[in-house]
Coordinates of C-alpha atoms (C1' of nucleotides) in Angstrom, one line a residue:
Chain A
M106 CA 113.8 129.7 90.4
D107 CA 110.6 129.1 92.4
K108 CA 110.2 125.5 91.2
L109 CA 113.8 124.7 92.0
I110 CA 113.5 126.1 95.5
K111 CA 110.3 124.2 96.1
F112 CA 111.9 121.0 94.9
I113 CA 114.9 121.5 97.3
N114 CA 112.5 122.2 100.2
R115 CA 110.8 118.9 99.6
Y116 CA 114.0 117.2 100.7
V117 CA 115.9 119.5 103.1
T118 CA 115.3 122.7 105.0
L119 CA 118.1 125.0 104.2
E120 CA 118.7 128.4 105.8
K121 CA 117.9 131.3 103.6
E122 CA 121.6 132.4 103.7
D123 CA 122.7 129.0 102.6
L124 CA 120.2 128.9 99.8
D125 CA 121.4 132.4 98.7
V126 CA 124.9 130.9 98.3
I127 CA 123.8 127.8 96.5
L128 CA 121.2 129.0 94.0
P129 CA 123.6 131.3 92.1
F130 CA 125.5 128.3 91.0
F131 CA 122.6 127.2 88.9
K132 CA 122.3 128.6 85.4
R133 CA 118.9 129.1 83.9
N134 CA 118.4 127.8 80.4
I135 CA 115.5 127.8 78.0
L136 CA 115.7 125.0 75.6
L137 CA 113.3 125.1 72.6
K138 CA 111.6 122.0 71.4
D139 CA 113.9 119.6 69.5
K140 CA 117.0 121.4 70.6
F141 CA 119.8 119.4 72.3
I142 CA 121.4 120.0 75.7
I143 CA 124.0 117.3 75.0
K144 CA 124.9 115.0 72.1
K145 CA 126.7 111.7 72.0
E146 CA 130.4 111.8 72.6
Q147 CA 130.3 115.2 74.3
V148 CA 131.9 115.5 77.6
V149 CA 129.3 115.4 80.4
T150 CA 129.8 118.1 83.0
D151 CA 126.4 119.2 84.3
Y152 CA 123.4 118.1 86.3
Y153 CA 120.0 119.5 85.2
F154 CA 116.8 120.4 87.1
I155 CA 113.8 120.6 84.8
A156 CA 111.4 123.4 85.9
S157 CA 109.0 122.8 83.1
G158 CA 108.8 120.9 79.8
G159 CA 110.4 117.6 79.1
L160 CA 113.4 115.8 77.7
I161 CA 114.1 112.6 75.9
I162 CA 117.4 110.7 76.5
Y163 CA 118.2 108.3 73.7
D164 CA 121.0 106.5 72.0
I165 CA 121.5 105.7 68.3
K166 CA 123.2 102.5 67.3
D167 CA 123.3 101.2 63.7
E168 CA 120.9 104.0 62.8
I169 CA 118.4 102.6 65.3
Q170 CA 117.2 104.8 68.1
F171 CA 116.9 103.4 71.7
T172 CA 115.0 105.5 74.1
R173 CA 116.6 105.3 77.5
Y174 CA 114.4 107.7 79.5
F175 CA 112.1 110.6 79.6
A176 CA 112.4 113.4 82.2
F177 CA 109.9 116.0 83.0
E178 CA 109.2 119.0 85.3
N179 CA 110.5 118.7 88.8
E180 CA 113.1 116.1 88.0
F181 CA 116.8 116.4 88.8
I182 CA 118.9 114.4 86.4
G183 CA 122.5 113.7 85.7
D184 CA 124.5 111.0 84.0
I185 CA 126.3 109.9 87.2
S186 CA 128.4 107.2 85.6
K187 CA 129.9 109.7 83.1
I188 CA 129.9 112.9 85.0
R189 CA 132.3 111.8 87.8
N190 CA 135.3 111.4 85.5
R191 CA 134.2 113.8 82.8
G192 CA 133.4 110.9 80.5
R193 CA 131.7 111.3 77.2
S194 CA 127.9 110.9 76.9
D195 CA 126.6 107.7 75.3
S196 CA 123.3 109.4 74.5
Y197 CA 121.6 112.4 73.1
I198 CA 119.4 114.6 75.3
K199 CA 116.8 116.6 73.5
A200 CA 113.8 118.8 74.5
I201 CA 110.5 117.2 73.5
E202 CA 108.7 120.4 74.6
D203 CA 109.9 123.9 75.2
T204 CA 111.8 123.4 78.4
E205 CA 113.1 125.5 81.3
L206 CA 116.3 124.1 82.8
Y207 CA 118.6 124.9 85.7
S208 CA 122.0 123.4 85.2
I209 CA 124.8 123.1 87.7
S210 CA 128.3 121.7 87.1
Y211 CA 129.6 118.6 88.7
K212 CA 132.4 120.6 90.2
D213 CA 130.1 123.1 91.7
M214 CA 127.9 120.4 93.2
E215 CA 130.9 118.8 94.8
T216 CA 132.0 122.1 96.2
L217 CA 128.6 122.7 97.6
Y218 CA 128.3 119.2 99.0
D219 CA 131.4 119.7 101.0
R220 CA 130.4 123.2 102.2
F221 CA 126.8 122.5 103.2
P222 CA 126.1 119.2 104.9
L223 CA 122.4 119.7 104.2
W224 CA 123.2 119.9 100.5
Q225 CA 125.0 116.7 100.7
K226 CA 121.9 115.2 102.3
F227 CA 119.9 116.7 99.5
G228 CA 122.2 114.9 97.1
R229 CA 121.8 111.6 99.0
L230 CA 118.1 111.8 99.0
I231 CA 117.9 112.6 95.3
W232 CA 119.9 109.6 94.4
E233 CA 118.1 107.3 96.8
D234 CA 114.9 108.3 95.1
S235 CA 116.4 107.9 91.6
F236 CA 117.6 104.4 92.6
A237 CA 114.2 103.4 93.9
S238 CA 112.4 104.6 90.8
V239 CA 114.7 102.8 88.4
L240 CA 114.4 99.7 90.5
Y241 CA 110.7 99.8 90.0
G242 CA 111.3 99.9 86.2
I243 CA 113.6 96.8 86.4
H244 CA 110.9 94.8 88.3
N245 CA 108.5 95.7 85.6
F246 CA 110.8 94.3 82.9
Q247 CA 111.5 91.2 85.0
S248 CA 107.9 90.3 85.6
L249 CA 105.6 91.9 83.1
T250 CA 104.8 91.5 79.4
A251 CA 105.0 94.4 77.1
K252 CA 101.2 94.9 77.3
E253 CA 101.3 94.9 81.0
R254 CA 104.1 97.4 81.1
Y255 CA 102.2 99.6 78.8
L256 CA 99.1 99.4 81.0
D257 CA 101.1 100.0 84.1
L258 CA 102.6 103.1 82.5
L259 CA 99.1 104.4 81.6
K260 CA 98.0 104.2 85.2
R261 CA 101.1 105.9 86.5
S262 CA 101.8 108.7 84.1
D263 CA 100.6 110.9 81.3
L264 CA 103.6 109.9 79.1
I265 CA 101.5 108.7 76.2
F266 CA 100.0 112.1 75.8
R267 CA 103.4 113.8 75.7
V268 CA 105.6 111.6 73.6
P269 CA 105.2 109.9 70.2
L270 CA 104.5 106.2 70.1
K271 CA 107.8 105.5 68.4
D272 CA 109.8 106.9 71.3
L273 CA 107.5 105.4 73.9
S274 CA 107.7 101.9 72.5
L275 CA 111.5 101.9 72.5
F276 CA 111.4 103.0 76.1
L277 CA 109.1 100.0 76.9
G278 CA 111.6 97.8 75.1
V279 CA 109.4 96.9 72.2
T280 CA 109.1 97.9 68.5
P281 CA 106.7 100.6 67.5
Q282 CA 104.7 98.1 65.5
S283 CA 104.4 95.9 68.6
L284 CA 103.1 98.8 70.7
S285 CA 100.7 99.8 68.0
R286 CA 99.3 96.3 68.0
I287 CA 99.1 96.3 71.8
R288 CA 97.2 99.6 71.7
K289 CA 94.8 98.1 69.2
E290 CA 94.1 95.0 71.3
I291 CA 93.4 97.2 74.3
S292 CA 91.0 99.5 72.4
I293 CA 89.2 96.4 71.1
A294 CA 89.0 94.9 74.6
K295 CA 87.4 98.0 75.9
E296 CA 84.4 97.8 73.6
Chain B
M49 CA 135.0 94.3 110.2
D50 CA 138.0 94.6 107.9
K51 CA 135.9 94.3 104.7
L52 CA 133.5 96.9 105.9
I53 CA 136.2 99.3 106.7
K54 CA 137.9 98.8 103.4
F55 CA 134.6 99.4 101.7
I56 CA 134.0 102.6 103.5
N57 CA 137.5 103.8 102.7
R58 CA 136.9 103.4 99.0
Y59 CA 134.3 106.2 99.3
V60 CA 135.4 108.5 102.1
T61 CA 138.4 109.0 104.3
L62 CA 137.1 109.1 107.9
E63 CA 139.1 110.0 110.9
K64 CA 139.8 107.0 113.1
E65 CA 137.8 108.6 116.0
D66 CA 134.8 109.0 113.7
L67 CA 135.1 105.4 112.5
D68 CA 135.2 104.3 116.1
V69 CA 131.9 105.9 116.7
I70 CA 130.3 104.7 113.5
L71 CA 131.3 101.0 113.4
P72 CA 129.7 99.9 116.7
F73 CA 126.3 100.7 115.2
F74 CA 126.8 97.8 112.8
K75 CA 125.8 94.4 114.1
R76 CA 127.6 91.3 112.8
N77 CA 125.5 88.4 111.6
I78 CA 126.3 85.0 110.2
L79 CA 123.6 83.8 108.0
L80 CA 123.7 80.1 107.0
K81 CA 122.8 79.0 103.5
D82 CA 119.0 79.1 102.8
K83 CA 118.3 81.1 105.9
F84 CA 116.3 84.3 105.6
I85 CA 117.2 87.8 106.8
I86 CA 113.8 89.1 105.9
K87 CA 110.5 87.7 104.7
K88 CA 107.7 89.2 102.8
E89 CA 105.4 91.5 104.9
Q90 CA 108.0 92.0 107.6
V91 CA 108.8 95.6 108.5
V92 CA 112.0 96.7 106.9
T93 CA 114.3 98.4 109.3
D94 CA 117.9 97.6 108.3
Y95 CA 120.6 98.2 105.7
Y96 CA 123.0 95.4 105.1
F97 CA 126.7 95.2 104.1
I98 CA 127.7 91.8 102.8
A99 CA 131.3 90.9 103.9
S100 CA 131.2 87.5 102.2
G101 CA 128.7 85.1 100.7
G102 CA 125.6 86.1 98.7
L103 CA 121.9 86.8 98.9
I104 CA 118.9 86.4 96.7
I105 CA 116.1 88.9 96.8
Y106 CA 112.8 87.5 95.4
D107 CA 109.1 87.8 95.5
I108 CA 106.5 85.1 95.3
K109 CA 103.2 85.8 93.5
D110 CA 100.6 83.2 92.7
E111 CA 103.1 80.6 93.8
I112 CA 105.5 81.8 91.2
Q113 CA 108.9 83.1 92.2
F114 CA 110.3 86.4 90.7
T115 CA 114.0 87.0 91.3
R116 CA 114.6 90.6 91.8
Y117 CA 118.3 90.8 92.6
F118 CA 121.4 89.0 93.7
A119 CA 123.8 90.7 96.1
F120 CA 127.3 89.6 96.9
E121 CA 130.4 90.4 99.0
N122 CA 131.2 94.1 99.2
E123 CA 127.7 95.3 98.4
F124 CA 125.8 97.6 100.6
I125 CA 122.0 97.1 100.2
G126 CA 118.7 98.4 101.6
D127 CA 115.2 98.5 100.4
I128 CA 115.1 102.3 100.2
S129 CA 111.5 102.6 99.2
K130 CA 110.3 100.7 102.2
I131 CA 112.8 101.5 104.8
R132 CA 112.1 105.2 105.0
N133 CA 108.6 104.8 106.3
R134 CA 109.0 101.4 108.0
G135 CA 107.0 99.8 105.2
R136 CA 106.7 96.1 104.9
S137 CA 108.9 94.1 102.6
D138 CA 107.6 93.0 99.3
S139 CA 110.2 90.3 99.0
Y140 CA 112.2 87.6 100.7
I141 CA 115.9 87.9 101.2
K142 CA 117.7 84.6 101.6
A143 CA 121.3 83.5 101.8
I144 CA 122.4 81.5 98.8
E145 CA 125.7 80.8 100.5
D146 CA 126.9 81.1 104.1
T147 CA 127.0 84.8 104.4
E148 CA 128.6 87.3 106.7
L149 CA 126.5 90.4 107.2
Y150 CA 126.8 93.7 108.9
S151 CA 123.5 95.3 109.5
I152 CA 122.6 98.8 110.6
S153 CA 119.2 100.3 111.3
Y154 CA 117.7 103.1 109.2
K155 CA 117.4 105.1 112.4
D156 CA 121.1 104.8 113.2
M157 CA 122.1 105.6 109.7
E158 CA 120.1 108.8 109.8
T159 CA 121.6 109.7 113.1
L160 CA 125.1 109.1 111.8
Y161 CA 124.3 111.0 108.6
D162 CA 123.5 114.1 110.6
R163 CA 126.4 113.7 112.9
F164 CA 129.1 113.1 110.4
P165 CA 129.0 115.0 107.1
L166 CA 131.5 112.5 105.6
W167 CA 129.1 109.7 106.4
Q168 CA 126.4 111.5 104.6
K169 CA 128.8 111.8 101.7
F170 CA 129.4 108.0 101.9
G171 CA 125.6 107.5 101.7
R172 CA 125.3 109.8 98.7
L173 CA 128.1 108.0 96.9
I174 CA 126.6 104.6 97.7
W175 CA 123.3 105.5 96.2
E176 CA 124.8 107.2 93.2
D177 CA 126.6 103.9 92.5
S178 CA 123.5 101.9 93.1
F179 CA 121.6 104.1 90.7
A180 CA 124.2 103.8 88.0
S181 CA 124.3 100.0 88.2
V182 CA 120.6 99.6 88.1
L183 CA 120.4 102.0 85.2
Y184 CA 122.7 99.7 83.3
G185 CA 120.3 96.9 83.9
I186 CA 117.4 98.8 82.5
H187 CA 119.2 99.6 79.3
N188 CA 119.9 95.9 78.9
F189 CA 116.2 95.2 79.1
Q190 CA 115.3 98.0 76.7
S191 CA 117.7 97.0 74.0
L192 CA 118.7 93.4 74.3
T193 CA 117.1 90.0 73.7
A194 CA 117.1 87.4 76.5
K195 CA 120.1 85.7 74.8
E196 CA 122.0 88.9 74.6
R197 CA 121.3 89.7 78.2
Y198 CA 122.6 86.3 79.2
L199 CA 125.7 86.7 77.2
D200 CA 126.3 90.1 78.7
L201 CA 125.9 88.7 82.1
L202 CA 128.5 86.0 81.3
K203 CA 131.0 88.6 80.4
R204 CA 130.5 90.7 83.4
S205 CA 130.0 88.3 86.3
D206 CA 130.4 84.9 87.8
L207 CA 126.8 84.7 88.6
I208 CA 126.1 81.6 86.6
F209 CA 128.5 79.7 88.8
R210 CA 126.9 80.8 92.0
V211 CA 123.2 80.6 91.4
P212 CA 120.9 77.9 90.0
L213 CA 119.6 78.5 86.5
K214 CA 116.0 78.7 87.8
D215 CA 116.8 81.8 89.9
L216 CA 119.1 83.3 87.3
S217 CA 116.5 83.0 84.5
L218 CA 113.8 84.9 86.5
F219 CA 116.4 87.6 87.2
L220 CA 116.9 87.9 83.4
G221 CA 113.2 88.1 82.9
V222 CA 112.7 84.8 81.2
T223 CA 111.4 81.3 82.2
P224 CA 113.9 78.6 83.2
Q225 CA 112.9 76.6 80.1
S226 CA 113.8 79.6 77.9
L227 CA 117.2 80.1 79.5
S228 CA 117.9 76.4 79.3
R229 CA 117.1 76.6 75.6
I230 CA 119.3 79.6 75.2
R231 CA 122.2 77.9 77.0
K232 CA 121.9 75.0 74.6
E233 CA 121.9 77.2 71.5
I234 CA 125.1 78.9 72.7
S235 CA 126.8 75.6 73.4
I236 CA 125.9 74.4 69.9
A237 CA 127.1 77.7 68.4
K238 CA 130.5 77.2 70.1
E239 CA 131.2 73.9 68.4
Chain C
dT274 C1' 122.7 52.4 98.8
dC275 C1' 118.4 53.7 97.8
dA276 C1' 114.5 56.6 97.7
dT277 C1' 112.7 61.1 97.2
dG278 C1' 112.1 65.5 95.5
dA279 C1' 113.7 69.5 93.2
dA280 C1' 116.3 71.3 89.3
dA281 C1' 117.5 71.1 84.5
dT282 C1' 116.6 69.6 80.1
dT283 C1' 113.9 68.5 76.2
dA284 C1' 109.8 68.5 73.3
dC285 C1' 105.6 70.3 71.5
dC286 C1' 102.4 73.6 70.7
dA287 C1' 100.5 78.4 71.7
dA288 C1' 101.2 83.2 72.3
dA289 C1' 104.0 87.3 72.0
dT290 C1' 107.1 90.0 69.7
dG291 C1' 110.2 91.0 65.7
dT292 C1' 110.9 91.9 60.7
dT293 C1' 109.7 93.6 56.4
dA294 C1' 106.8 96.0 53.7
dA295 C1' 102.7 98.4 52.2
dT296 C1' 99.2 101.8 53.4
dT297 C1' 97.2 105.5 55.7
dA298 C1' 97.5 109.6 58.7
dA299 C1' 99.5 113.7 60.4
dC300 C1' 102.1 117.6 59.9
dA301 C1' 105.5 120.9 58.3
dC302 C1' 107.0 123.7 54.5
dC303 C1' 106.5 125.8 50.1
Chain D
dG268 C1' 96.1 124.0 48.7
dG269 C1' 99.6 120.9 47.3
dT270 C1' 103.8 118.4 48.3
dG271 C1' 107.0 115.9 50.8
dT272 C1' 108.4 113.8 55.1
dT273 C1' 107.8 111.2 59.1
dA274 C1' 104.8 108.7 62.2
dA275 C1' 101.3 105.3 62.9
dT276 C1' 98.9 101.5 61.5
dT277 C1' 98.1 97.2 59.4
dA278 C1' 99.3 92.8 57.4
dA279 C1' 101.9 88.6 56.5
dC280 C1' 105.4 85.9 57.9
dA281 C1' 109.6 84.6 60.9
dT282 C1' 111.5 84.2 65.3
dT283 C1' 111.5 84.3 70.1
dT284 C1' 109.5 83.2 74.3
dG285 C1' 105.8 81.1 77.2
dG286 C1' 103.1 77.1 79.0
dT287 C1' 102.5 72.4 79.8
dA288 C1' 104.3 68.1 80.4
dA289 C1' 107.5 64.3 80.2
dT290 C1' 112.2 62.8 81.1
dT291 C1' 116.7 63.1 83.0
dT292 C1' 120.0 64.7 86.2
dC293 C1' 121.4 65.8 90.6
dA294 C1' 121.5 66.5 95.5
dT295 C1' 119.9 65.1 99.9
dG296 C1' 118.6 62.5 103.6
dA297 C1' 116.8 58.1 105.4

DNA sequence: TCATGAAATTACCAAATGTTAATTAACACC
DNA sequence: GGTGTTAATTAACATTTGGTAATTTCATGA
């Protein structure tokens, strides 16, 4: 649980006794590559902390895949809009690498929130961060072309080395063919 | 402060005594149409609750405006990525209607968070909601065309009646000319 | 009321992206 | 090693969107 503890400590400084109460609520999970932690229409109950590895979140409509998001080590995720009322997932979550997860139920989180004010603070900070990072993504879509979004991603992450072009392109909001074309243009421009 | 109190009550049930401590930290502000609450490069210090009216948040780069967001009554907003470290705003925030605001400083919010666990919970829920709503926007960009995004917006909001096409189009990530064209196509299709 | 300027519309052409389909490359399985 | 499956690339064409510019509409203030 080392990674999880470090992650928590980046946000709040909990007493050891408190941490000893909180941590047991997390369940460790090893998810092999291409296995699912949740499928569409399943009831959403848990948050996940990713200690290592990576996940893809995607939807399938009319046989077409839409990549919503990728999540990697040291990310804390949860489908907030569904989890609150035990709604059903509108996407699949699959491991794209062998992944070590720590899951905790919505119910347990709420209990801990009420019991430990610092844990509530942890929750607040997590969601503030999540909000800020998605906001950044929105601004990208509003103001950049597909090629610019791709170049921005290159600068900020190692995503292209970890996920297939097909999934990446849909995440960027373009077709795989388009991204392939963009990639070619860039490689030509470099010469 | 009625609207603000109602808004808070939607999230948490605070004791009257607590509320009496918290509310005075908010400063009431009437912002006339086209007046700014913050301009680019100014240091960001405050959160805002909008009791009535509306705001536009936009950036200007190379003389071109980029609409980031519109905020209306009963929204609680703050530039989380800047406010934490007293960073400078990368956008302008302007009233698009006469607007009644309640502002509170980052510092005061932090103080109140620590003092009232329920206020911390309020903060967490606010940002969870904000995250969920921005996430919805991202999915739109990832999977819809400009026309589909416009139609989706029509269904969900009265934005088109409250903001000029120019600002709205940039919010949707297209040029004003494009949106004008789209609007025409839709009106033709209706006949 | 008129004059002014900004917003909205329209048109035309260029650039970007989507669609369909064929080809090649990579990779897992036998 | 060969076979089959999927991903990635490429190409040709269609559609969407952008950029520039002209025209019209609309709101505002003199």
